[in-house]
Coordinates of C-alpha atoms and ligand atoms in Angstrom, one line a residue:
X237 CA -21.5 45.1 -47.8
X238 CA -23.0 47.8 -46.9
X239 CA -20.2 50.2 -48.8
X240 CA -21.5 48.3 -52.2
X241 CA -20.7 50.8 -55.3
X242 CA -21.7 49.9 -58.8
X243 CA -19.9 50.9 -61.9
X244 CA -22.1 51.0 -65.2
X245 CA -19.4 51.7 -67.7
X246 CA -18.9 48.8 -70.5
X247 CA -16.0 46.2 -70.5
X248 CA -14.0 47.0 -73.6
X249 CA -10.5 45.8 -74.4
X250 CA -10.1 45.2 -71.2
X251 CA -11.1 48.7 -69.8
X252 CA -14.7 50.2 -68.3
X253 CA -15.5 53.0 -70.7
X254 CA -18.4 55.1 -71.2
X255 CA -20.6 54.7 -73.9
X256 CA -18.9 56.5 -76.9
X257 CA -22.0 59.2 -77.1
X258 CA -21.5 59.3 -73.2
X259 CA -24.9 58.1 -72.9
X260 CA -27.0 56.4 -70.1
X261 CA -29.9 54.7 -69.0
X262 CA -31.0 54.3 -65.0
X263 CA -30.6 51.4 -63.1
X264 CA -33.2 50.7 -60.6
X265 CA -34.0 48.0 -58.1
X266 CA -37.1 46.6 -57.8
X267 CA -36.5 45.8 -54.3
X268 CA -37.2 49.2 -52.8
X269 CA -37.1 51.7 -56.5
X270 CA -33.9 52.7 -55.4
X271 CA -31.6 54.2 -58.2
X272 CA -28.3 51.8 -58.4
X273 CA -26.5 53.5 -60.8
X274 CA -26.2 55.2 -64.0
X275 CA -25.2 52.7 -66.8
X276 CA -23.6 52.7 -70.4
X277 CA -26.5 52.9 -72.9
X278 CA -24.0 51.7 -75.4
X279 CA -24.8 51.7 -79.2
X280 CA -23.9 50.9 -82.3
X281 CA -20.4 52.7 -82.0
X282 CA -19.3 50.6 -78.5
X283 CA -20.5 47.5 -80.2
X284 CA -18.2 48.2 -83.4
X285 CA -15.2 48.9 -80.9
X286 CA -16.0 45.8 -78.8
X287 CA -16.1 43.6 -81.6
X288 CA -12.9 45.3 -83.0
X289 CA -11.2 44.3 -79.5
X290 CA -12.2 41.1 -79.7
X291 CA -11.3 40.5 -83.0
X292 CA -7.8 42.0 -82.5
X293 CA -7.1 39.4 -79.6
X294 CA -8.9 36.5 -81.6
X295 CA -6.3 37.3 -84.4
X296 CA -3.3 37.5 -82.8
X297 CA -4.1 34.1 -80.9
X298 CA -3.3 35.9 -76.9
X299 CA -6.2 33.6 -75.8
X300 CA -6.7 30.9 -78.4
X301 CA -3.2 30.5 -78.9
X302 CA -2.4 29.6 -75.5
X303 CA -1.8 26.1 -74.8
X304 CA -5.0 24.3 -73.3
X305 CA -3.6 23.3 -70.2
X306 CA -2.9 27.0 -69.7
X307 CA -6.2 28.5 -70.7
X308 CA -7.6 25.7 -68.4
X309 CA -5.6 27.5 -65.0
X310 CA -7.0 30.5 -66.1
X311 CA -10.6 29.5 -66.4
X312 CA -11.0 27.4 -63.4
X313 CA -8.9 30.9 -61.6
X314 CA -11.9 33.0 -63.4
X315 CA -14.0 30.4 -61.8
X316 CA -12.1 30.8 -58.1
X317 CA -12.7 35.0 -58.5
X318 CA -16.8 34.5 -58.6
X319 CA -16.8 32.5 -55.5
X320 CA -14.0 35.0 -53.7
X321 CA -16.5 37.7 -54.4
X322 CA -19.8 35.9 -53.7
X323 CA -21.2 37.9 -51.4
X324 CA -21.1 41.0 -53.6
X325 CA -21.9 39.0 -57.1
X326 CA -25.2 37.4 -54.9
X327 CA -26.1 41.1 -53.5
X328 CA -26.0 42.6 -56.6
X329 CA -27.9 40.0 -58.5
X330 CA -30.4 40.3 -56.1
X331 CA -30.6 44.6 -56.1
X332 CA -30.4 44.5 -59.7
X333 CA -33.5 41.9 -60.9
X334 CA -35.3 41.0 -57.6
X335 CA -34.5 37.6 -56.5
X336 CA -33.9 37.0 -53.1
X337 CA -30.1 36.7 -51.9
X338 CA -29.9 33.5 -50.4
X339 CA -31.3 31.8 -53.6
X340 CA -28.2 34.5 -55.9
X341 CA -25.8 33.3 -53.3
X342 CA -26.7 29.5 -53.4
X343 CA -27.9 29.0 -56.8
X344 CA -26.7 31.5 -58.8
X345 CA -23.1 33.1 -58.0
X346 CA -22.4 28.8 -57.6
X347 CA -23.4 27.8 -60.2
X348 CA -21.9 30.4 -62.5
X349 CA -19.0 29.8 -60.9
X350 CA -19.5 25.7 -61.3
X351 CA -20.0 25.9 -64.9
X352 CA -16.9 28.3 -65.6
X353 CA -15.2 25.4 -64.0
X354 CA -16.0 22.3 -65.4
X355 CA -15.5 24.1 -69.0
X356 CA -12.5 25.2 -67.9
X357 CA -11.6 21.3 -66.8
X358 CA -12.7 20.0 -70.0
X359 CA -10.3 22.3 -72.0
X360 CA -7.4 19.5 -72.5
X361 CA -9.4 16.4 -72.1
X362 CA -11.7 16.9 -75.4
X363 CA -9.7 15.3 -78.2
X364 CA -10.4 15.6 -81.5
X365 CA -10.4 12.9 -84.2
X366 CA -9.1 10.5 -87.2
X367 CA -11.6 9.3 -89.5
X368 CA -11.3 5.6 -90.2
X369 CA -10.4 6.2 -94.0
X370 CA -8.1 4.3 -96.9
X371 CA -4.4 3.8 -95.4
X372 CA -4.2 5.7 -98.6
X373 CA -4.5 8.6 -96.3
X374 CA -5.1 10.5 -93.1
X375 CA -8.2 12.7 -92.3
X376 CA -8.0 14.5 -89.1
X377 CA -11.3 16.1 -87.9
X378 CA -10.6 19.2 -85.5
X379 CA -12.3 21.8 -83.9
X380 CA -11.2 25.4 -83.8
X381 CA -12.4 28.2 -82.2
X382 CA -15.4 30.2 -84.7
X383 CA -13.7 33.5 -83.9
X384 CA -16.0 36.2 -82.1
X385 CA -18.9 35.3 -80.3
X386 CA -21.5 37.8 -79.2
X387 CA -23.9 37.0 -76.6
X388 CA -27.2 38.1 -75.8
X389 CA -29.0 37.0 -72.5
X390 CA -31.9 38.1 -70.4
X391 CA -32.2 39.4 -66.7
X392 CA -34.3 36.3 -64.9
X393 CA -30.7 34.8 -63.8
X394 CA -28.2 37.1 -65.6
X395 CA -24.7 35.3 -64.2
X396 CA -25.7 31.6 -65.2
X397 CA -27.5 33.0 -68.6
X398 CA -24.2 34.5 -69.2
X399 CA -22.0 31.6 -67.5
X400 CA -23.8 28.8 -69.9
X401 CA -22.3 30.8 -72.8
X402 CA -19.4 32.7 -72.4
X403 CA -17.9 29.8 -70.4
X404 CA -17.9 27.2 -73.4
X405 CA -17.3 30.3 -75.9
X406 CA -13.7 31.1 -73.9
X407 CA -13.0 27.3 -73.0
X408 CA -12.9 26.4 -76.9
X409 CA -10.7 29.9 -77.7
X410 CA -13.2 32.0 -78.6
X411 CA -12.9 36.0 -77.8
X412 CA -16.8 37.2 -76.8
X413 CA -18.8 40.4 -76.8
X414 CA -21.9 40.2 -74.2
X415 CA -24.3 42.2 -73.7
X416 CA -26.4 41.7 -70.5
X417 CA -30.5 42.3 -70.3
X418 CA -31.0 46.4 -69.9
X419 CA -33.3 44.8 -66.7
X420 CA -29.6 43.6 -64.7
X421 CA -26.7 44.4 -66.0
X422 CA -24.9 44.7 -63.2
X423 CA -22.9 41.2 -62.6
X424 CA -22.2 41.2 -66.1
X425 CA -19.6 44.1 -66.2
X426 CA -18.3 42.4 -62.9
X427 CA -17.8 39.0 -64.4
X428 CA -15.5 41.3 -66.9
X429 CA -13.6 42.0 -64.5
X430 CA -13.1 39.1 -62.5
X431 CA -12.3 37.7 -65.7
X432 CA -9.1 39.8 -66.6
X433 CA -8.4 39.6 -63.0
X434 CA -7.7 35.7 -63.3
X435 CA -5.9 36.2 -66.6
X436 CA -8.3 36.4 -69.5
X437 CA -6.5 38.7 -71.8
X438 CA -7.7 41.8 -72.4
X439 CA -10.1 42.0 -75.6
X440 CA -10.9 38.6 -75.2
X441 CA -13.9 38.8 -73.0
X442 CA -16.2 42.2 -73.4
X443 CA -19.4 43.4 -72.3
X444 CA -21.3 45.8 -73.9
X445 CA -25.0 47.1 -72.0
X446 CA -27.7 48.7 -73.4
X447 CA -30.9 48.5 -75.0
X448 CA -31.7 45.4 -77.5
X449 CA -32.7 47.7 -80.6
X450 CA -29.8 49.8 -79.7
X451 CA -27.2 47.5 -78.7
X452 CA -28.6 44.0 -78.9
X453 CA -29.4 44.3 -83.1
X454 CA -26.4 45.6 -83.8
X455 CA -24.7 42.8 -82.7
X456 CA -26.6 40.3 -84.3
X457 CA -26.2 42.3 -87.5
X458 CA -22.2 42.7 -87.0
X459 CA -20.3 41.8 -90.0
X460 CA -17.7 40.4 -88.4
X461 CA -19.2 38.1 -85.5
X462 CA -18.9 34.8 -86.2
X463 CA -21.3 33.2 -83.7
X464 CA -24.4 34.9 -82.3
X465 CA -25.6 33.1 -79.0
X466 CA -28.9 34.4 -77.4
X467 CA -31.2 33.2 -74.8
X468 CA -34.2 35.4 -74.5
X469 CA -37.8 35.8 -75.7
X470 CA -39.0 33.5 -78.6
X471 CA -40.3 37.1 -80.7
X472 CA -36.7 37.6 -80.2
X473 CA -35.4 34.9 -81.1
X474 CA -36.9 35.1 -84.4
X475 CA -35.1 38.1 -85.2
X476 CA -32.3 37.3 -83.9
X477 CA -32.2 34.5 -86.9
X478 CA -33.4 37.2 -89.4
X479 CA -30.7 38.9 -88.8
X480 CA -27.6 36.4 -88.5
X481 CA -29.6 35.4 -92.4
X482 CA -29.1 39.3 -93.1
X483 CA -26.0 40.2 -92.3
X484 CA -23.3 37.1 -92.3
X485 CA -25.3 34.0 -91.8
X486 CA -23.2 33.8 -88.7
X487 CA -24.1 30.6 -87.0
X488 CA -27.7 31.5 -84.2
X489 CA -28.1 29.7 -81.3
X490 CA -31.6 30.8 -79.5
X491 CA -32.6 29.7 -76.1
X492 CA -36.3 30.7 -76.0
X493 CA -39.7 30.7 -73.5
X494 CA -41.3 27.5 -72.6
X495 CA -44.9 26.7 -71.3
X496 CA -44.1 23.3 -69.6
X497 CA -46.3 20.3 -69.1
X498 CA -46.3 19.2 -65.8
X499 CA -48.2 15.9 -65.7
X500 CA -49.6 14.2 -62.8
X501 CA -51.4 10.8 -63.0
X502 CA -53.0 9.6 -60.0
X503 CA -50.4 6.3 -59.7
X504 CA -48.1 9.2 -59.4
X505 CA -45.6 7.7 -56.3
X506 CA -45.6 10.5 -53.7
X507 CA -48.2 12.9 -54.1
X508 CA -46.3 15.4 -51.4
X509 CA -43.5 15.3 -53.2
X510 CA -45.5 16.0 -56.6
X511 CA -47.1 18.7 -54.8
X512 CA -44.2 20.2 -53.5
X513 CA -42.0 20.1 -57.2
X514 CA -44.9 21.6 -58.4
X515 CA -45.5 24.5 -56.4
X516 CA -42.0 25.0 -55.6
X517 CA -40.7 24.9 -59.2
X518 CA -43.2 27.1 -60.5
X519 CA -43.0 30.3 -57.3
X520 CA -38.7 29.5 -57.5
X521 CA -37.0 32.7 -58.9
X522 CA -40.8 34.8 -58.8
X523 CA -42.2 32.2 -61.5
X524 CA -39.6 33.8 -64.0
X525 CA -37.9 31.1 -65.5
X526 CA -37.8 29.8 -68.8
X527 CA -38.7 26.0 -67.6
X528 CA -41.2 26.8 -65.0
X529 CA -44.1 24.0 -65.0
X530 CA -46.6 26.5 -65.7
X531 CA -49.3 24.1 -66.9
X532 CA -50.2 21.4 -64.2
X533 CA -52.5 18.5 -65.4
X534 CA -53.4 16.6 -63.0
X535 CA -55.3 13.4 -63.3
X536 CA -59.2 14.0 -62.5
X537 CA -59.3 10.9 -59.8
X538 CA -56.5 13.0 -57.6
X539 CA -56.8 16.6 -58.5
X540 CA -59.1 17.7 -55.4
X541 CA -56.5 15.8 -53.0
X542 CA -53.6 17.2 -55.1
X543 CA -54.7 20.9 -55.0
X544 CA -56.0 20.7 -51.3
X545 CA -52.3 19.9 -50.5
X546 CA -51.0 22.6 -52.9
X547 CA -53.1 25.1 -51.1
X548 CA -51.4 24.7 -48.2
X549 CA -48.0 25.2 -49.5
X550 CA -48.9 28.6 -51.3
X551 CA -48.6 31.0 -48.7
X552 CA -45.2 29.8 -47.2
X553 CA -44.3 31.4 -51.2
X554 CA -45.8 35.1 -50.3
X555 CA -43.1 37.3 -51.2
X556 CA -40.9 39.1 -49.1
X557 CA -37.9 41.7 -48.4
X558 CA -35.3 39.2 -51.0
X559 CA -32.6 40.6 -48.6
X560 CA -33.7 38.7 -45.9
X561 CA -32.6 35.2 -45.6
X562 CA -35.9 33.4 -45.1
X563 CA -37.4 35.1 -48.2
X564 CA -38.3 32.1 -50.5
X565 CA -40.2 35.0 -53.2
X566 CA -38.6 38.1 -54.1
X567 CA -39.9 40.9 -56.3
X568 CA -40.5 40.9 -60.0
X569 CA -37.7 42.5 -62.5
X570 CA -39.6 46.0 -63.1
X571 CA -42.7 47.4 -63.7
X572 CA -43.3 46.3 -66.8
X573 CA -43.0 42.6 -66.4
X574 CA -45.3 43.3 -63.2
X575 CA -48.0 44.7 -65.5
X576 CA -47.6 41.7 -67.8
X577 CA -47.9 39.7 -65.1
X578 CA -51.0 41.6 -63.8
X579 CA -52.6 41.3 -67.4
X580 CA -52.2 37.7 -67.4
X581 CA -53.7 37.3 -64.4
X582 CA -56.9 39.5 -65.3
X583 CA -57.0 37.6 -68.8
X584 CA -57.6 34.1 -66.5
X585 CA -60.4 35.6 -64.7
X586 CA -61.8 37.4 -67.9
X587 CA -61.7 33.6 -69.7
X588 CA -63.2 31.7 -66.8
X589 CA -61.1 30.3 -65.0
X590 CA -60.8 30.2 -60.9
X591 CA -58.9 32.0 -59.4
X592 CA -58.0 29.7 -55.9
X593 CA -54.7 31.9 -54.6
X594 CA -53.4 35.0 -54.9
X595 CA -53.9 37.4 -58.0
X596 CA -52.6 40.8 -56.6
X597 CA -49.4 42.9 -55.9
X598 CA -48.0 43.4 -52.3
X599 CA -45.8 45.5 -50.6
X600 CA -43.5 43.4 -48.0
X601 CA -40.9 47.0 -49.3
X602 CA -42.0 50.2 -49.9
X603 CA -41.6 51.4 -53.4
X604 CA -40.4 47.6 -54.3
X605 CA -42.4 45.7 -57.2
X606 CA -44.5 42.2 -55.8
X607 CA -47.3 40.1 -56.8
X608 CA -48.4 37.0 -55.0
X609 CA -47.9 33.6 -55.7
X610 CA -51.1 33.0 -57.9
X611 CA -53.2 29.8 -58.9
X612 CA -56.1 29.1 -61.4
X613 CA -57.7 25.9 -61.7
X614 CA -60.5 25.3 -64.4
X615 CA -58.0 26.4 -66.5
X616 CA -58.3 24.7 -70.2
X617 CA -55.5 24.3 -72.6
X618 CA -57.0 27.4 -75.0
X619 CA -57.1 30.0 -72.1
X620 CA -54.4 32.4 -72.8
X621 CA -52.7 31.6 -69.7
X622 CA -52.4 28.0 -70.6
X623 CA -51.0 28.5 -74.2
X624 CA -48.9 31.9 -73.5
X625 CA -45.7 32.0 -71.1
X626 CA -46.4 34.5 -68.4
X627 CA -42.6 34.5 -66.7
X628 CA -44.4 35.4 -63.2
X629 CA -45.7 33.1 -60.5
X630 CA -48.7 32.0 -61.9
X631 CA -49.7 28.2 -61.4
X632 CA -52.7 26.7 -64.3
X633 CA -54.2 23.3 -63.4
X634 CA -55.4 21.7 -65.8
X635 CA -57.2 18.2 -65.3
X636 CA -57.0 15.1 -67.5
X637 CA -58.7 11.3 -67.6
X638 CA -56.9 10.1 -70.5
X639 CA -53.2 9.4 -70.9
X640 CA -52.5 9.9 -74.8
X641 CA -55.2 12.6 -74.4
X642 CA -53.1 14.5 -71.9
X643 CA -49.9 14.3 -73.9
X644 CA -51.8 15.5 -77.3
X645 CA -52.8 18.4 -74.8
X646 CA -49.1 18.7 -73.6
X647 CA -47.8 18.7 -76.9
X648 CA -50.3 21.5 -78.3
X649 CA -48.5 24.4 -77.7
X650 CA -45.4 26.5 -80.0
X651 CA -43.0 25.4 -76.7
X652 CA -41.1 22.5 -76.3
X653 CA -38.7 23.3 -73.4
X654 CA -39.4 21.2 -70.8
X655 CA -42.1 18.3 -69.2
X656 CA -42.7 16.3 -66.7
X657 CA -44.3 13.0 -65.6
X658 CA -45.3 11.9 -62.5
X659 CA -46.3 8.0 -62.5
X660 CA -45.4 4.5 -60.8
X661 CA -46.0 2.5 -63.9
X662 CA -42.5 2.2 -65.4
X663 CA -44.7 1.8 -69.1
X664 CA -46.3 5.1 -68.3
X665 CA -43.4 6.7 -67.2
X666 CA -41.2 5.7 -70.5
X667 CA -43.9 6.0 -73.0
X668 CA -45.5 9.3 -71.7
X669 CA -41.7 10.8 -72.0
X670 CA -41.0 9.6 -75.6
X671 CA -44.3 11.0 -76.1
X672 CA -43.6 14.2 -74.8
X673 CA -42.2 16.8 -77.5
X674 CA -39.9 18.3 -75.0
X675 CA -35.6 19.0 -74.8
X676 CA -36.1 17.6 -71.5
X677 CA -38.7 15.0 -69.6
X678 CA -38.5 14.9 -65.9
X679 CA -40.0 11.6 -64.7
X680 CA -41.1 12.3 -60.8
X681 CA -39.5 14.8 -60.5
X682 CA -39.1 18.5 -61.6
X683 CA -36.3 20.6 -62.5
X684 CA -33.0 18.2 -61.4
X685 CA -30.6 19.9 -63.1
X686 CA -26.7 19.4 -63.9
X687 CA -23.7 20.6 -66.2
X688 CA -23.5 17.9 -67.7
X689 CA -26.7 17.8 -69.2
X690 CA -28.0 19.8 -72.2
X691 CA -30.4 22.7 -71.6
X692 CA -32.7 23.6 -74.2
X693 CA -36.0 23.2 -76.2
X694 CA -37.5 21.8 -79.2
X695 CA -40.3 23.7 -81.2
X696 CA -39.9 27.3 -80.9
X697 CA -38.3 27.2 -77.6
X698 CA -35.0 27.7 -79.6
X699 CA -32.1 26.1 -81.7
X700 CA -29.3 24.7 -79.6
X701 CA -28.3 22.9 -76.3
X702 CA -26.5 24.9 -73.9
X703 CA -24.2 23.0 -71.0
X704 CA -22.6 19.5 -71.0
X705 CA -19.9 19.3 -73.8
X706 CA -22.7 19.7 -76.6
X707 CA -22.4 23.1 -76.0
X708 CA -18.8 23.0 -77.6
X709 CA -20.6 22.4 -80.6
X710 CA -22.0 26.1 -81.0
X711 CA -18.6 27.6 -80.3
X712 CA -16.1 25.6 -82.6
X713 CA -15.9 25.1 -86.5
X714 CA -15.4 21.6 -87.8
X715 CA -12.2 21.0 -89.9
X716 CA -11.7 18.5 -92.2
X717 CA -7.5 18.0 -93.3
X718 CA -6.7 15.0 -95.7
X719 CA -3.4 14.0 -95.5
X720 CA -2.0 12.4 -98.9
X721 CA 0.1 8.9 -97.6
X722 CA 2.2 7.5 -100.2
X723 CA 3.8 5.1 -98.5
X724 CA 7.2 3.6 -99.3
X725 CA 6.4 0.3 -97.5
Ligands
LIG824 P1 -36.1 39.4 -74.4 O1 -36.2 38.6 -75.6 O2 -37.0 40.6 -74.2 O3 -34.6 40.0 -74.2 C1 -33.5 39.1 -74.1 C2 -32.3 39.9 -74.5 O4 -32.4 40.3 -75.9 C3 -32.1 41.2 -73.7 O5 -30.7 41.4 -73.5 C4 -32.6 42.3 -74.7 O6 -32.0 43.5 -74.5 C5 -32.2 41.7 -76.0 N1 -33.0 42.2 -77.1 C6 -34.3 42.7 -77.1 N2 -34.6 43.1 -78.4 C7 -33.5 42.8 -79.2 C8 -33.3 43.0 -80.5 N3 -34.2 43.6 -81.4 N4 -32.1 42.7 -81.0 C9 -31.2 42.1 -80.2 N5 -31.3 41.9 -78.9 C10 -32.5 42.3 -78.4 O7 -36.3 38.4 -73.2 P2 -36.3 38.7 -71.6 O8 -37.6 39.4 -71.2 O9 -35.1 39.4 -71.2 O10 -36.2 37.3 -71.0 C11 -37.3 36.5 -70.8 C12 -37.4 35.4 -71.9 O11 -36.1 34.6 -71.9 C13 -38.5 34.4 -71.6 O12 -39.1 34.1 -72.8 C14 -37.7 33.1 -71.1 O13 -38.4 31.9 -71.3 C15 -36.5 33.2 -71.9 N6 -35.4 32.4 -71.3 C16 -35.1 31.2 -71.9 C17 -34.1 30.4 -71.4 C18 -33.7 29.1 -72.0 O14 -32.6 28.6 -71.7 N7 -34.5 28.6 -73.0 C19 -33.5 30.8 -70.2 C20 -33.9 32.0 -69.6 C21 -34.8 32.8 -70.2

């Protein structure tokens, strides 16, 4: 691995091109500062050819044309390339945005790979349907492809961000335009390539990188997309809305931040294990994911126990070189997440709240970009770092007497992603979780996660489930044809 090249050029129609204006924009790692490569800084032009290429291929039917069994082999073959190439994908991943390798090679690179799969498995076993009219006549309900979907994602776990779209978009017969988070677009442009290596026509799957104002918007404001699908920031998510209204009200899927309830009651079944979810889910991937528990209320009676145990945990989370194997913490995406991440932190002490762990950057790599796994307690449910996602490894515990008080508290903030409940009493557990306003409830546990499930929030946390055969829904038009029966018998 150690002869690892990168290529920055786009994905169009099948080919890596430079941006049409032939510029670019440095990639750096923030393992070490070390310049990857130069990539495509593509703009409006590229975006206007990618969308032309993937409009030419949707037209002519070379992908959603083929029969279903057929566009299955070449999806679960797609799915076959990632893992051939694993080592590379998961070295990458972890050069381009920070996260250490073994967690890109176990977690991410698999389960990109896992989800190309199973959509590529469901391709001819999703029927569609008759409705149960007059024998007067026959109305068949089917799903068809939207046309062109482009896809925005961000940089905290660029292949599966990319997977949980693109791999639904192609299953149903869609052709795609994605454009990758200016922060890693590395694996992107490779999953291109993988693609077309296992048989994706060309045209049909493109990738575009670049800034969001510069490549990102006009996407969203193409007039011939049909399908916008973005995961990203909530403040842009609400553009990206304003401008499907704008252009073509083509359909907006948005999944969005989260601030995540994580609630501990002190019948709670295995404290250790509580402990552990907790600090583990919230450090995992540098604290930079969109369902972190980043708000931990735990009941009064238990919360000195609870946090003496969480204490202890902490530093095995200090972060370290992410290419070594026994790094659990890698380094933050670039410098300014970092500062963000840094400003949070200051904003908890400035509001009053204690700081018990961490709180400042490190330097396990010269030049790289690391803050330490951080925890507040005293933290209240007004403090800026309890209402405001931080997307860094900063814990706030919160502490709570009163159940329906705790899930009022839970339930005040713009997020809905994801909760938790941690609680013997099966009354508890089931009422709590109705309670909760939240896409999905975790009852003690945090963060199990499948395919099959949908992934995604209520509240401004976004419109939309990705995974699990829901997804289909964002990628296909609904048809309705009535069939006139005038029978003779
Ligand atoms: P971001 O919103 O800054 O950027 C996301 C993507 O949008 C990037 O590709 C960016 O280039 C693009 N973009 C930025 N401005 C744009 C514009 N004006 N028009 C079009 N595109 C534009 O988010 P980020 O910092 O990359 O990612 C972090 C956010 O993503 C967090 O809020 C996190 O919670 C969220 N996220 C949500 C989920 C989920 O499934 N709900 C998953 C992962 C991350």
């Amino acid at each position: 691995m150690t002869d690892l090249t990168f290529d920055g050029r786009a994905f169009i129609n099948g080919e890596r091109i430079a941006a049409r204006d032939g510029q670019t924009f440095d990639c750096i790692s923030p393992v070490d500062g070390r310049l990857l490569t130069a990539v495509a800084r593509c703009g409006e032009a590229d975006i206007d050819a990618a969308v032309a290429a993937a409009r030419a291929a949707f037209e002519d039917r070379r992908w959603s044309g083929m029969a279903p069994a057929q566009r299955k082999r070449v999806m679960i073959k797609f799915a076959e390339q990632l893992i051939a190439h694993a080592d590379e994908l998961a070295l990458t991943e972890t050069l381009d945005m920070g996260k250490p390798v073994k967690y890109a090679r176990s977690v991410d690179v698999n389960s990109a790979a896992n989800c190309i799969r199973w959509y590529g498995e469901a391709v001819d076993k999703v029927y569609d349907e008759i409705a149960p009219t007059p024998s007067t006549a026959l109305a068949l309900i089917t799903r068809e492809p939207v046309g062109v979907v482009g896809v925005i994602v961000p940089w905290n776990y660029p292949m599966i961000m990319a997977a949980w779209k693109i791999a639904p978009a192609l299953a149903a017969g869609n052709s795609v335009v994605l454009k990758p988070s200016e922060k890693s677009p590395l694996t992107a442009l490779r999953l291109a390539e993988l693609a077309l290596a296992a048989g994706i026509p060309p045209g049909v799957f493109n990738v575009v990188p670049g800034y969001g104002a510069e490549a990102g918007s006009p996407l969203a404001l193409h007039m011939d997309v049909d399908c916008i699908a973005f995961t990203g920031s909530t403040r842009v998510g609400k553009q990206i809305h304003v401008m499907a209204g704008q252009s073509n009200l083509k359909r907006a899927w948005t999944e969005l931040g989260g601030k995540s309830p994580n609630i501990v009651f002190a019948d709670c079944p295995n404290l250790d294990k509580a402990v552990e979810a907790a600090v583990g889910s919230i450090f995992f991937n540098q604290g930079e994911s969109c369902n972190a528990p980043s708000r931990l209320f735990v009941e009064a009676s238990i919360k000195e126990a609870f946090l003496e145990k969480a204490l202890k945990l902490v530093p095995q989370y200090q972060p370290g070189n992410p290419l070594e194997k026994s790094t659990v913490m890698g380094a933050i995406v670039d410098r300014t997440q970092l500062d963000t991440v840094l400003r949070y932190i200051e904003s908890g002490r400035q509001e009053g709240a204690k700081l018990l762990a961490g709180g400042a950057v490190v330097e396990p790599v010269k030049g790289g970009l690391y803050v330490q796994p951080t925890v507040f307690d005293g933290v209240t449910n007004q403090m800026t770092i309890a209402r405001e996602e931080i997307f860094g490894p900063v814990l706030s515990v919160l502490s709570f007497t009163d159940a329906a008080d705790v899930v009022k508290q839970a339930n005040s903030n713009i997020y809905g992603l994801q909760a938790a409940v941690w609680t013997r009493d099966i009354n508890k557990a089931h009422g709590v979780a109705r309670a909760l306003r939240a896409g999905t409830v975790h009852v003690n546990s945090y963060d199990e996660d499948d395919i099959t499930v949908p992934f995604g929030g209520f509240k401004q946390s976004g419109v939309g489930r990705d995974k699990s055969l829901h997804a289909f829904d964002k990628y296909t038009e609904t048809k309705t044809t009535w069939i006139r029966i005038d029978s003779p018998v």
